[in-house]
Amino acid sequence: IYKIYTNELEGSYLKVGDRLSESNLELESERAASILRNNGYYGFTKNYFFYYADTTSAQDGALLSVVLENYTRNEAPSAARQHTAYTIGSVAIEPQGNLRVKESFLKYLNQIESNSLYNESAINNSYQRFTSNRLFSSVNIEMTPRDSSYVDCKILLSPSKLQSIGFNLEGSVNSTGLFGVNPTVSYTNKNLFGGGEYLTLGIGGNYQFMIKDPKHTTEFSLSSTLSLPRFLLLPSRYFSGPVLPKTNLSLSFNSQKRPEYERSILSTSYGYSWNHSQNLRFQWYPFRINAVNVFDMDEAFFSSLSSSYLQYTYQSHLDIGGGVNMLYTTAPETNPKRSYFYARFQGDISGNILSMLDGGLSKNSSGKRLIFKVPYAQYARGELSLVQTSFFGREKKMSLAARLLGGVGYSYGNSEALPLEQRFYAGGANSLRGWHSRTVGPGNSQLDPSFKIANQTGDMHLEANLELRFPIFSVLNSALFADAGNVWNLSEGFDDTFSFKNLSKSLAFSWGLGLRLDVTMLLIRVDLGIKGYDPAQMAWRKPNEWFAPNGYTIHFGVGYPF
């Protein structure tokens, strides 16, 4: 024991010259006991350590002795017994109920090995690997001493609900009578092939319309994602940590029908996700494809677009590239009830590998290189979101949430502009709540009359949101909020081009009041957003205009906006 402890003195809380404090003595006891439990000493506690301070032999100091006894602080010396290092005996993994799981998968999750020295870290690591898989509702690891040198292990696994169906509905209506409805239905299977494979299927839609107006937009989507609890193409020994890495494969189809055009998008991707630590998560997609087909284009609409730059965004193209998502959070739990901060970054790059083949590719009349008779997109895009939520007040039931959001995309090479699906937009239930989605910006622009249903987008997005959340009674809560931001284009020579000089005049501002029904597992939200400063009018709205036509928007949603 002496050798084990002295080999780990570098991390000690007791340093020569430090102030002698009871809290540091307690921390050192806990640290030393943990070291010994990781080296075979099953059941070892901090109470075996005793400290003796001689304050008479050193001026303005103390000579500290650390003594390890065979009895605890609350026992008499007569209770002394020998400290023994234990070896793991039998290891049994027992799924409960009707759970059918491949034995190879259970062995992959387990890090506790028979005939190895008892190690508390391996037990905690195994526990977290089992629980992080979402396959089990509870995990119980029982350690039972067989004799004075062996301890047997039994892992009891209770299954969670393996299949489920979810439903989500968002909606909005503004004072001009523009309605928007966005329903989604999802199906999940947590154990598709018996090895923790997580399948998600989704059906979604979006419908925007105005009463007594035949023009409307419809959108329909199908999506599927299969998440495998391992990192394909790399040995599992590289991922022995507490959270399993995942390999993600996805396939989706989206169909949009607008008065001006129709568009379909077939997408697929292959990537990985893993936790670098409890607070830092990564997703990396080395390969993704979006095949975009635009058809039934209204010729009058296409001709009305003010530049070839805008016309390019409404053409069929092939988007082949990769991307990365990073999330840092101080509260990794699903529904934090304490103050927390998180930062989320999403980056995409497309077309660079294809550009290496330009010499062998044909061109269209505009000089763009073609793949399967359509141009390929080439761009870089990034978006960063910073969110701080602080709880305060009686029983910490009030909170102040703030978000800063920024994104920018840049097209180059084979592209004149960002693809439409990669452009930024503002407004909606999770953005500038005084506006319907895609009805604000870019910059000081008026709504484009070419669109029967608004579709304002830009190359750049800046936004700030502040929300005070407070209880009313029981499960009914409320919120006061303020939103500011907009989207802009980067191409020069247009009124909607971003510039710091004109920034204050082009920032939209809205404020409002919301009601939230919080039933723990589900939060239903209704927000009334009122336009404050309208960049299209370059003027603040007066109080008598707040509830006038085009002065407010009502949003319905599930979950917090950020």
Coordinates of C-alpha atoms in Angstrom, one line a residue:
I1 CA 0.0 0.0 0.0
Y2 CA 2.8 2.4 0.8
K3 CA 4.4 1.9 -2.6
I4 CA 1.0 2.4 -4.4
Y5 CA 0.3 5.6 -2.5
T6 CA 3.8 7.2 -2.8
N7 CA 3.8 6.5 -6.6
E8 CA 0.8 8.8 -6.8
L9 CA 2.0 11.7 -4.6
E10 CA 2.2 14.1 -7.6
G11 CA -1.6 14.8 -7.3
S12 CA -1.6 15.1 -3.5
Y13 CA -3.6 17.9 -1.8
L14 CA -0.8 18.1 0.8
K15 CA 2.2 20.1 -0.2
V16 CA 5.1 21.4 1.8
G17 CA 4.5 25.1 2.4
D18 CA 0.7 25.0 1.9
R19 CA -1.7 26.2 4.6
L20 CA -2.8 23.3 6.8
S21 CA -6.6 22.9 6.4
E22 CA -9.1 20.3 7.4
S23 CA -10.7 20.4 3.9
N24 CA -7.4 19.4 2.2
L25 CA -6.9 16.6 4.7
E26 CA -10.3 15.3 3.8
L27 CA -9.7 15.6 0.1
E28 CA -6.5 13.8 0.3
S29 CA -8.1 10.9 2.2
E30 CA -10.7 10.6 -0.5
R31 CA -8.0 10.7 -3.2
A32 CA -5.8 8.1 -1.6
A33 CA -8.8 5.8 -0.9
S34 CA -9.8 6.0 -4.6
I35 CA -6.2 5.1 -5.7
L36 CA -6.3 2.0 -3.5
R37 CA -9.7 1.0 -4.7
N38 CA -8.3 1.1 -8.2
N39 CA -5.5 -1.2 -7.2
G40 CA -7.4 -4.1 -5.7
Y41 CA -8.5 -2.8 -2.3
Y42 CA -12.3 -3.5 -2.5
G43 CA -14.4 -1.5 0.0
F44 CA -11.5 0.6 1.1
T45 CA -12.6 4.0 2.6
K46 CA -11.0 7.3 3.5
N47 CA -11.7 6.6 7.2
Y48 CA -8.6 4.3 7.4
F49 CA -6.4 7.4 7.2
F50 CA -5.4 9.3 10.3
Y51 CA -3.5 12.6 10.5
Y52 CA -1.2 13.8 13.3
A53 CA 0.1 17.4 13.3
D54 CA 3.1 18.2 15.5
T55 CA 3.0 22.0 16.0
T56 CA 5.8 22.2 18.6
S57 CA 8.7 21.0 16.4
A58 CA 8.4 23.6 13.6
Q59 CA 8.1 27.4 14.0
D60 CA 5.0 28.8 12.4
G61 CA 4.3 25.4 10.9
A62 CA 3.5 21.7 11.6
L63 CA 5.1 18.4 10.9
L64 CA 2.3 16.3 9.4
S65 CA 2.2 12.5 9.7
V66 CA -0.2 10.5 7.5
V67 CA -0.9 7.1 9.1
L68 CA -2.8 4.2 7.6
E69 CA -4.5 2.0 10.2
N70 CA -6.3 -1.3 10.0
Y71 CA -9.4 0.1 11.6
T72 CA -11.5 3.1 10.7
R73 CA -11.8 6.5 12.6
N74 CA -15.1 5.4 14.2
E75 CA -13.8 2.0 15.3
A76 CA -11.7 0.9 18.2
P77 CA -8.2 -0.6 17.6
S78 CA -9.6 -4.0 18.6
A79 CA -11.6 -4.0 15.3
A80 CA -8.3 -4.1 13.3
R81 CA -8.2 -6.4 10.3
Q82 CA -5.7 -6.9 7.5
H83 CA -6.0 -4.9 4.3
T84 CA -6.3 -7.3 1.3
A85 CA -6.1 -6.8 -2.4
Y86 CA -9.0 -8.5 -4.2
T87 CA -9.2 -10.2 -7.5
I88 CA -12.3 -10.2 -9.7
G89 CA -13.8 -13.7 -9.6
S90 CA -16.8 -14.6 -11.8
V91 CA -18.4 -12.0 -14.1
A92 CA -22.1 -12.5 -15.0
I93 CA -24.1 -10.3 -17.3
E94 CA -27.8 -10.9 -16.9
P95 CA -30.4 -9.1 -19.1
Q96 CA -33.8 -9.0 -17.4
G97 CA -37.2 -9.5 -18.9
N98 CA -37.5 -10.4 -22.5
L99 CA -34.5 -8.3 -23.6
R100 CA -32.6 -10.1 -26.4
V101 CA -29.1 -8.7 -26.8
K102 CA -26.1 -10.3 -28.6
E103 CA -23.6 -11.7 -26.1
S104 CA -20.7 -10.1 -28.1
F105 CA -22.3 -6.7 -27.7
L106 CA -22.6 -7.1 -23.9
K107 CA -18.9 -8.2 -23.7
Y108 CA -18.0 -5.1 -25.8
L109 CA -19.8 -2.8 -23.2
N110 CA -18.3 -4.6 -20.2
Q111 CA -14.8 -3.5 -19.0
I112 CA -14.7 -5.8 -15.9
E113 CA -12.5 -8.8 -16.5
S114 CA -12.4 -12.0 -14.6
N115 CA -9.1 -12.8 -12.8
S116 CA -8.0 -9.2 -13.0
L117 CA -7.2 -7.0 -10.0
Y118 CA -10.3 -5.2 -8.6
N119 CA -10.5 -1.8 -10.1
E120 CA -13.2 0.7 -9.2
S121 CA -12.6 2.8 -12.3
A122 CA -13.3 -0.2 -14.6
I123 CA -16.6 -0.8 -12.7
N124 CA -17.7 2.8 -13.1
N125 CA -16.5 2.8 -16.7
S126 CA -18.6 -0.3 -17.4
Y127 CA -21.6 1.2 -15.7
Q128 CA -21.5 4.4 -17.8
R129 CA -21.0 2.4 -21.0
F130 CA -24.1 0.3 -20.3
T131 CA -26.2 3.3 -19.3
S132 CA -25.1 5.5 -22.2
N133 CA -26.4 3.0 -24.7
R134 CA -30.1 4.0 -24.1
L135 CA -31.0 0.3 -24.3
F136 CA -31.4 -0.2 -20.6
S137 CA -33.7 1.6 -18.2
S138 CA -31.5 0.6 -15.2
V139 CA -28.1 -0.9 -14.7
N140 CA -27.1 -2.5 -11.4
I141 CA -23.6 -3.8 -10.8
E142 CA -23.4 -6.0 -7.7
M143 CA -20.0 -6.8 -6.2
T144 CA -20.0 -9.8 -3.7
P145 CA -16.9 -10.9 -1.8
R146 CA -16.5 -14.7 -2.3
D147 CA -13.7 -15.0 0.3
S148 CA -10.8 -12.9 1.6
S149 CA -9.2 -12.5 -1.9
Y150 CA -12.0 -12.8 -4.6
V151 CA -15.0 -10.6 -5.3
D152 CA -17.7 -11.8 -7.8
C153 CA -19.5 -9.4 -10.2
K154 CA -23.1 -9.6 -11.4
I155 CA -24.4 -7.0 -13.9
L156 CA -28.3 -6.8 -13.9
L157 CA -29.8 -5.0 -17.0
S158 CA -33.4 -3.9 -17.1
P159 CA -34.6 -3.0 -20.6
S160 CA -36.0 0.4 -21.5
K161 CA -38.9 0.8 -23.9
L162 CA -37.2 -0.4 -27.1
Q163 CA -39.7 1.1 -29.6
S164 CA -41.5 4.4 -29.5
I165 CA -43.5 6.9 -31.6
G166 CA -43.1 10.6 -31.2
F167 CA -45.1 13.6 -32.5
N168 CA -44.1 17.2 -32.7
L169 CA -46.1 20.2 -33.9
E170 CA -45.1 23.8 -34.5
G171 CA -47.2 26.5 -35.9
S172 CA -47.4 30.3 -36.3
V173 CA -49.7 33.0 -37.6
N174 CA -49.0 36.6 -38.1
S175 CA -51.2 39.7 -38.3
T176 CA -51.4 39.6 -42.1
G177 CA -53.1 36.2 -41.9
L178 CA -50.1 34.0 -43.0
F179 CA -50.4 30.6 -41.3
G180 CA -47.7 28.1 -40.9
V181 CA -48.0 24.5 -39.7
N182 CA -45.1 22.1 -39.2
P183 CA -46.0 18.6 -38.0
T184 CA -43.5 15.7 -37.6
V185 CA -43.9 12.0 -36.6
S186 CA -41.0 9.8 -35.7
Y187 CA -40.4 6.2 -34.9
T188 CA -37.4 4.8 -33.0
N189 CA -36.1 1.3 -32.4
K190 CA -33.2 1.1 -29.9
N191 CA -32.1 -2.5 -30.7
L192 CA -32.7 -3.1 -34.3
F193 CA -30.3 -6.1 -34.8
G194 CA -29.8 -7.0 -31.2
G195 CA -26.6 -5.1 -30.8
G196 CA -27.8 -1.7 -29.6
E197 CA -28.4 -0.3 -33.2
Y198 CA -30.5 2.8 -32.9
L199 CA -32.9 3.4 -35.8
T200 CA -34.9 6.6 -36.3
L201 CA -37.5 7.1 -39.0
G202 CA -39.3 10.4 -39.5
I203 CA -42.1 11.9 -41.6
G204 CA -42.5 15.7 -41.6
G205 CA -44.3 18.4 -43.4
N206 CA -44.7 22.1 -43.7
Y207 CA -47.7 24.0 -44.9
Q208 CA -47.9 27.8 -45.3
F209 CA -51.1 29.5 -46.5
M210 CA -53.4 32.5 -46.3
I211 CA -57.1 32.3 -45.9
K212 CA -59.0 32.9 -49.1
D213 CA -55.8 32.8 -51.1
P214 CA -55.2 29.8 -53.4
K215 CA -51.4 30.2 -53.3
H216 CA -49.6 28.1 -50.7
T217 CA -46.4 26.2 -50.1
T218 CA -46.1 22.6 -49.1
E219 CA -43.1 20.6 -48.0
F220 CA -42.9 16.8 -47.3
S221 CA -39.9 14.9 -46.0
L222 CA -38.9 11.4 -45.2
S223 CA -35.8 10.7 -43.1
S224 CA -33.9 7.7 -41.7
T225 CA -30.9 7.4 -39.5
L226 CA -29.1 4.3 -38.3
S227 CA -26.7 4.8 -35.4
L228 CA -24.3 2.0 -34.6
P229 CA -22.7 1.9 -31.1
R230 CA -19.1 1.6 -32.4
F231 CA -16.6 3.4 -34.5
L232 CA -16.5 1.4 -37.8
L233 CA -13.1 0.9 -39.4
L234 CA -11.2 1.4 -36.1
P235 CA -10.6 -1.3 -33.4
S236 CA -12.8 -1.0 -30.3
R237 CA -9.7 -0.9 -28.0
Y238 CA -9.2 2.7 -29.0
F239 CA -12.6 3.5 -27.5
S240 CA -12.7 2.0 -24.0
G241 CA -14.0 5.2 -22.4
P242 CA -17.3 5.6 -20.5
V243 CA -19.3 6.8 -23.5
L244 CA -19.6 4.7 -26.7
P245 CA -18.6 6.3 -30.0
K246 CA -21.2 6.0 -32.8
T247 CA -21.2 5.5 -36.5
N248 CA -24.1 7.3 -38.1
L249 CA -25.7 6.6 -41.5
S250 CA -28.6 8.7 -42.8
L251 CA -30.8 8.8 -45.9
S252 CA -33.5 11.4 -46.5
F253 CA -35.8 12.9 -49.1
N254 CA -37.4 16.3 -49.2
S255 CA -40.0 17.6 -51.6
Q256 CA -41.0 21.3 -51.7
K257 CA -43.7 22.9 -53.8
R258 CA -44.0 26.6 -54.0
P259 CA -46.0 28.9 -56.4
E260 CA -42.7 29.9 -58.1
Y261 CA -40.9 26.5 -58.4
E262 CA -40.7 22.9 -57.2
R263 CA -37.6 21.3 -55.6
S264 CA -36.6 17.9 -54.4
I265 CA -33.5 17.0 -52.4
L266 CA -32.1 13.5 -51.9
S267 CA -29.5 13.4 -49.1
T268 CA -27.2 10.8 -47.6
S269 CA -24.3 11.0 -45.1
Y270 CA -21.8 8.9 -43.3
G271 CA -20.2 10.0 -40.1
Y272 CA -19.1 9.5 -36.5
S273 CA -20.0 11.0 -33.1
W274 CA -18.1 10.6 -29.9
N275 CA -17.5 12.3 -26.5
H276 CA -14.0 13.7 -25.9
S277 CA -15.1 14.3 -22.3
Q278 CA -18.3 14.6 -20.4
N279 CA -18.6 18.2 -21.5
L280 CA -17.3 18.1 -25.1
R281 CA -18.9 16.2 -27.9
F282 CA -18.0 15.8 -31.6
Q283 CA -19.7 14.8 -34.8
W284 CA -17.7 14.4 -37.9
Y285 CA -19.1 13.7 -41.3
P286 CA -16.3 12.9 -43.8
F287 CA -18.9 12.2 -46.5
R288 CA -22.3 13.6 -47.4
I289 CA -24.3 14.2 -50.6
N290 CA -27.2 16.4 -51.4
A291 CA -28.7 16.0 -54.9
V292 CA -30.9 19.0 -55.5
N293 CA -33.3 19.1 -58.5
V294 CA -35.2 22.3 -59.2
F295 CA -38.1 22.0 -61.7
D296 CA -41.4 23.6 -62.9
M297 CA -39.7 27.0 -62.5
D298 CA -42.0 30.0 -63.2
E299 CA -40.2 31.9 -66.0
A300 CA -41.5 35.2 -64.9
F301 CA -40.2 34.6 -61.3
F302 CA -36.8 33.5 -62.6
S303 CA -36.5 36.6 -64.8
S304 CA -37.5 38.9 -62.0
L305 CA -34.5 37.9 -59.8
S306 CA -32.3 40.9 -59.8
S307 CA -29.0 39.3 -60.6
S308 CA -27.4 36.1 -61.9
Y309 CA -26.1 35.8 -58.3
L310 CA -29.6 35.2 -57.1
Q311 CA -30.6 33.1 -60.1
Y312 CA -27.8 30.7 -59.4
T313 CA -29.3 29.8 -56.0
Y314 CA -32.4 28.4 -57.7
Q315 CA -30.7 26.0 -60.0
S316 CA -30.2 22.2 -59.8
H317 CA -26.9 21.2 -58.4
L318 CA -24.9 18.4 -56.6
D319 CA -23.5 19.1 -53.2
I320 CA -20.7 16.7 -52.1
G321 CA -18.6 17.5 -49.1
G322 CA -18.2 17.0 -45.4
G323 CA -18.9 18.7 -42.1
V324 CA -18.2 18.8 -38.3
N325 CA -20.4 19.6 -35.3
M326 CA -18.9 20.4 -31.9
L327 CA -20.8 21.0 -28.6
Y328 CA -19.3 22.1 -25.3
T329 CA -21.7 22.2 -22.3
T330 CA -21.2 22.7 -18.6
A331 CA -24.4 20.6 -17.9
P332 CA -24.4 17.4 -19.9
E333 CA -27.8 16.2 -18.5
T334 CA -30.8 16.3 -20.8
N335 CA -32.9 18.8 -18.8
P336 CA -30.6 20.8 -16.5
K337 CA -32.1 22.4 -13.4
R338 CA -28.9 24.4 -12.6
S339 CA -27.2 27.3 -14.4
Y340 CA -25.3 26.2 -17.5
F341 CA -23.5 27.4 -20.6
Y342 CA -23.1 25.7 -24.0
A343 CA -21.4 26.5 -27.2
R344 CA -22.3 24.8 -30.5
F345 CA -20.4 25.0 -33.7
Q346 CA -21.4 23.6 -37.1
G347 CA -19.1 23.7 -40.1
D348 CA -19.5 22.5 -43.7
I349 CA -17.2 22.5 -46.7
S350 CA -18.2 21.2 -50.1
G351 CA -16.8 20.7 -53.6
N352 CA -13.0 20.9 -52.9
I353 CA -12.3 17.2 -53.7
L354 CA -14.4 17.4 -56.9
S355 CA -12.5 20.5 -58.0
M356 CA -9.4 18.3 -58.3
L357 CA -11.2 16.6 -61.2
D358 CA -12.0 19.8 -63.1
G359 CA -9.7 18.9 -66.0
G360 CA -11.8 15.9 -66.8
L361 CA -15.3 17.4 -66.3
S362 CA -17.5 19.1 -69.0
K363 CA -18.8 22.6 -68.7
N364 CA -22.2 24.3 -69.1
S365 CA -22.8 27.5 -71.0
S366 CA -21.8 29.5 -67.8
G367 CA -18.4 27.7 -67.6
K368 CA -19.4 25.7 -64.5
R369 CA -18.0 22.1 -64.2
L370 CA -20.7 19.4 -64.4
I371 CA -21.3 16.1 -62.6
F372 CA -24.1 14.0 -64.0
K373 CA -25.0 17.0 -66.2
V374 CA -25.5 19.4 -63.2
P375 CA -22.9 21.8 -61.7
Y376 CA -21.4 20.9 -58.3
A377 CA -21.5 23.3 -55.4
Q378 CA -18.3 24.7 -53.8
Y379 CA -18.5 26.7 -50.6
A380 CA -17.6 26.9 -46.9
R381 CA -20.1 27.6 -44.2
G382 CA -20.0 27.9 -40.4
E383 CA -22.4 28.7 -37.6
L384 CA -21.7 29.3 -33.9
S385 CA -24.3 29.5 -31.1
L386 CA -23.5 30.6 -27.5
V387 CA -26.1 30.1 -24.8
Q388 CA -26.1 31.0 -21.1
T389 CA -29.0 30.0 -18.8
S390 CA -28.9 31.2 -15.2
F391 CA -31.3 30.1 -12.5
F392 CA -32.2 32.4 -9.6
G393 CA -35.0 33.3 -7.2
R394 CA -36.9 31.2 -4.7
E395 CA -36.1 27.5 -5.2
K396 CA -34.3 28.5 -8.4
K397 CA -37.5 28.5 -10.4
M398 CA -36.7 31.6 -12.4
S399 CA -34.1 31.8 -15.1
L400 CA -32.6 34.2 -17.5
A401 CA -31.5 32.7 -20.8
A402 CA -29.3 34.5 -23.4
R403 CA -28.1 33.5 -26.8
L404 CA -25.6 34.9 -29.3
L405 CA -25.8 33.4 -32.8
G406 CA -23.6 34.0 -35.8
G407 CA -23.2 32.3 -39.1
V408 CA -21.6 33.0 -42.5
G409 CA -21.2 31.1 -45.8
Y410 CA -18.9 31.8 -48.7
S411 CA -19.1 30.4 -52.2
Y412 CA -16.1 30.2 -54.5
G413 CA -14.7 28.2 -57.4
N414 CA -17.5 26.4 -59.2
S415 CA -20.3 28.3 -57.4
E416 CA -21.4 31.9 -57.7
A417 CA -23.6 31.8 -54.6
L418 CA -24.5 29.5 -51.7
P419 CA -27.0 26.8 -52.5
L420 CA -30.5 27.8 -51.4
E421 CA -30.7 25.1 -48.7
Q422 CA -27.4 26.4 -47.2
R423 CA -28.4 30.0 -47.0
F424 CA -29.4 31.6 -43.7
Y425 CA -32.8 32.9 -42.7
A426 CA -34.4 34.6 -39.7
G427 CA -37.8 34.8 -38.1
G428 CA -39.9 32.0 -36.7
A429 CA -40.6 30.2 -33.4
N430 CA -36.9 29.9 -32.5
S431 CA -35.6 33.2 -34.0
L432 CA -36.9 36.7 -34.3
R433 CA -40.4 36.0 -33.0
G434 CA -42.0 39.2 -34.3
W435 CA -41.7 37.8 -37.8
H436 CA -42.8 34.7 -39.5
S437 CA -40.0 32.4 -40.7
R438 CA -38.1 33.8 -43.7
T439 CA -40.0 37.1 -43.8
V440 CA -37.2 39.5 -42.5
G441 CA -34.1 40.7 -44.4
P442 CA -31.7 40.5 -46.0
G443 CA -30.5 43.8 -44.5
N444 CA -33.0 46.6 -45.2
S445 CA -34.7 44.8 -48.1
Q446 CA -38.4 44.9 -48.6
L447 CA -40.3 41.6 -49.0
D448 CA -39.5 40.3 -52.5
P449 CA -42.8 40.6 -54.5
S450 CA -41.6 37.8 -56.8
F451 CA -42.4 35.3 -54.0
K452 CA -46.0 34.6 -53.3
I453 CA -45.0 33.1 -49.9
A454 CA -41.9 35.0 -48.5
N455 CA -38.5 33.3 -48.8
Q456 CA -35.9 35.9 -47.6
T457 CA -32.4 34.5 -47.2
G458 CA -28.8 35.6 -46.9
D459 CA -25.2 34.6 -46.8
M460 CA -24.7 35.8 -43.2
H461 CA -26.7 35.7 -40.0
L462 CA -26.3 37.5 -36.7
E463 CA -28.8 37.3 -33.8
A464 CA -29.1 37.9 -30.1
N465 CA -31.9 36.7 -27.8
L466 CA -32.8 37.3 -24.2
E467 CA -35.6 35.5 -22.3
L468 CA -36.7 35.8 -18.7
R469 CA -38.6 32.7 -17.6
F470 CA -40.7 32.5 -14.5
P471 CA -43.5 30.4 -13.0
I472 CA -47.1 31.4 -12.7
F473 CA -48.7 28.4 -10.9
S474 CA -48.4 24.6 -11.0
V475 CA -47.1 23.6 -14.5
L476 CA -47.9 26.9 -16.2
N477 CA -45.0 29.2 -16.7
S478 CA -44.4 32.4 -18.6
A479 CA -41.6 34.3 -20.3
L480 CA -40.7 37.8 -21.4
F481 CA -38.3 37.9 -24.4
A482 CA -36.5 40.2 -26.8
D483 CA -34.8 39.3 -30.1
A484 CA -32.5 41.2 -32.4
G485 CA -30.8 40.2 -35.6
N486 CA -31.1 39.8 -39.3
V487 CA -29.5 38.1 -42.4
W488 CA -27.4 39.8 -45.0
N489 CA -25.7 39.1 -48.3
L490 CA -21.9 39.4 -48.8
S491 CA -21.9 40.3 -52.5
E492 CA -21.3 44.0 -53.0
G493 CA -23.4 46.5 -54.8
F494 CA -26.8 45.6 -53.2
D495 CA -28.9 47.3 -50.5
D496 CA -28.8 44.1 -48.5
T497 CA -25.0 43.8 -48.3
F498 CA -23.6 43.6 -44.8
S499 CA -21.6 46.5 -43.5
F500 CA -20.6 47.6 -40.0
K501 CA -21.5 51.2 -40.9
N502 CA -25.1 50.3 -41.6
L503 CA -25.4 47.5 -39.0
S504 CA -27.5 49.4 -36.4
K505 CA -30.0 50.4 -39.1
S506 CA -30.4 46.9 -40.5
L507 CA -30.9 45.0 -37.2
A508 CA -34.5 43.8 -36.7
F509 CA -35.8 43.9 -33.1
S510 CA -38.9 42.2 -31.6
W511 CA -40.1 41.6 -28.1
G512 CA -43.0 39.7 -26.6
L513 CA -44.6 37.5 -24.0
G514 CA -44.9 33.7 -23.9
L515 CA -46.8 31.0 -22.0
R516 CA -45.3 27.5 -21.4
L517 CA -47.0 24.4 -20.2
D518 CA -44.2 22.3 -18.6
V519 CA -45.1 18.7 -17.7
T520 CA -41.5 17.7 -17.1
M521 CA -41.1 15.4 -20.2
L522 CA -42.8 17.9 -22.5
L523 CA -42.9 21.7 -22.8
I524 CA -45.6 23.3 -25.0
R525 CA -45.0 26.9 -25.9
V526 CA -47.1 29.8 -27.2
D527 CA -45.2 33.1 -27.9
L528 CA -46.6 36.4 -29.0
G529 CA -43.8 38.3 -30.8
I530 CA -44.3 42.0 -31.5
K531 CA -42.2 43.9 -34.0
G532 CA -40.2 46.7 -32.5
Y533 CA -37.7 48.0 -35.1
D534 CA -38.4 47.0 -38.7
P535 CA -35.3 47.3 -40.9
A536 CA -37.4 47.2 -44.1
Q537 CA -39.0 50.5 -42.9
M538 CA -35.9 51.7 -41.1
A539 CA -38.2 52.9 -38.2
W540 CA -39.4 51.9 -34.8
R541 CA -43.0 50.9 -34.6
K542 CA -45.2 53.0 -32.3
P543 CA -47.4 51.4 -29.6
N544 CA -50.6 51.9 -31.7
E545 CA -48.9 49.9 -34.5
W546 CA -48.0 46.8 -32.3
F547 CA -51.2 45.0 -32.9
A548 CA -52.0 46.5 -36.3
P549 CA -51.8 44.3 -39.5
N550 CA -48.2 43.0 -40.0
G551 CA -47.3 44.1 -36.5
Y552 CA -47.1 40.8 -34.6
T553 CA -46.8 37.0 -34.9
I554 CA -48.1 34.2 -32.7
H555 CA -45.9 31.0 -32.6
F556 CA -46.7 27.6 -31.3
G557 CA -43.9 25.2 -30.5
V558 CA -42.6 22.3 -28.4
G559 CA -39.5 22.9 -26.2
Y560 CA -37.6 26.0 -25.4
P561 CA -36.4 28.2 -28.4
F562 CA -32.8 27.9 -27.2

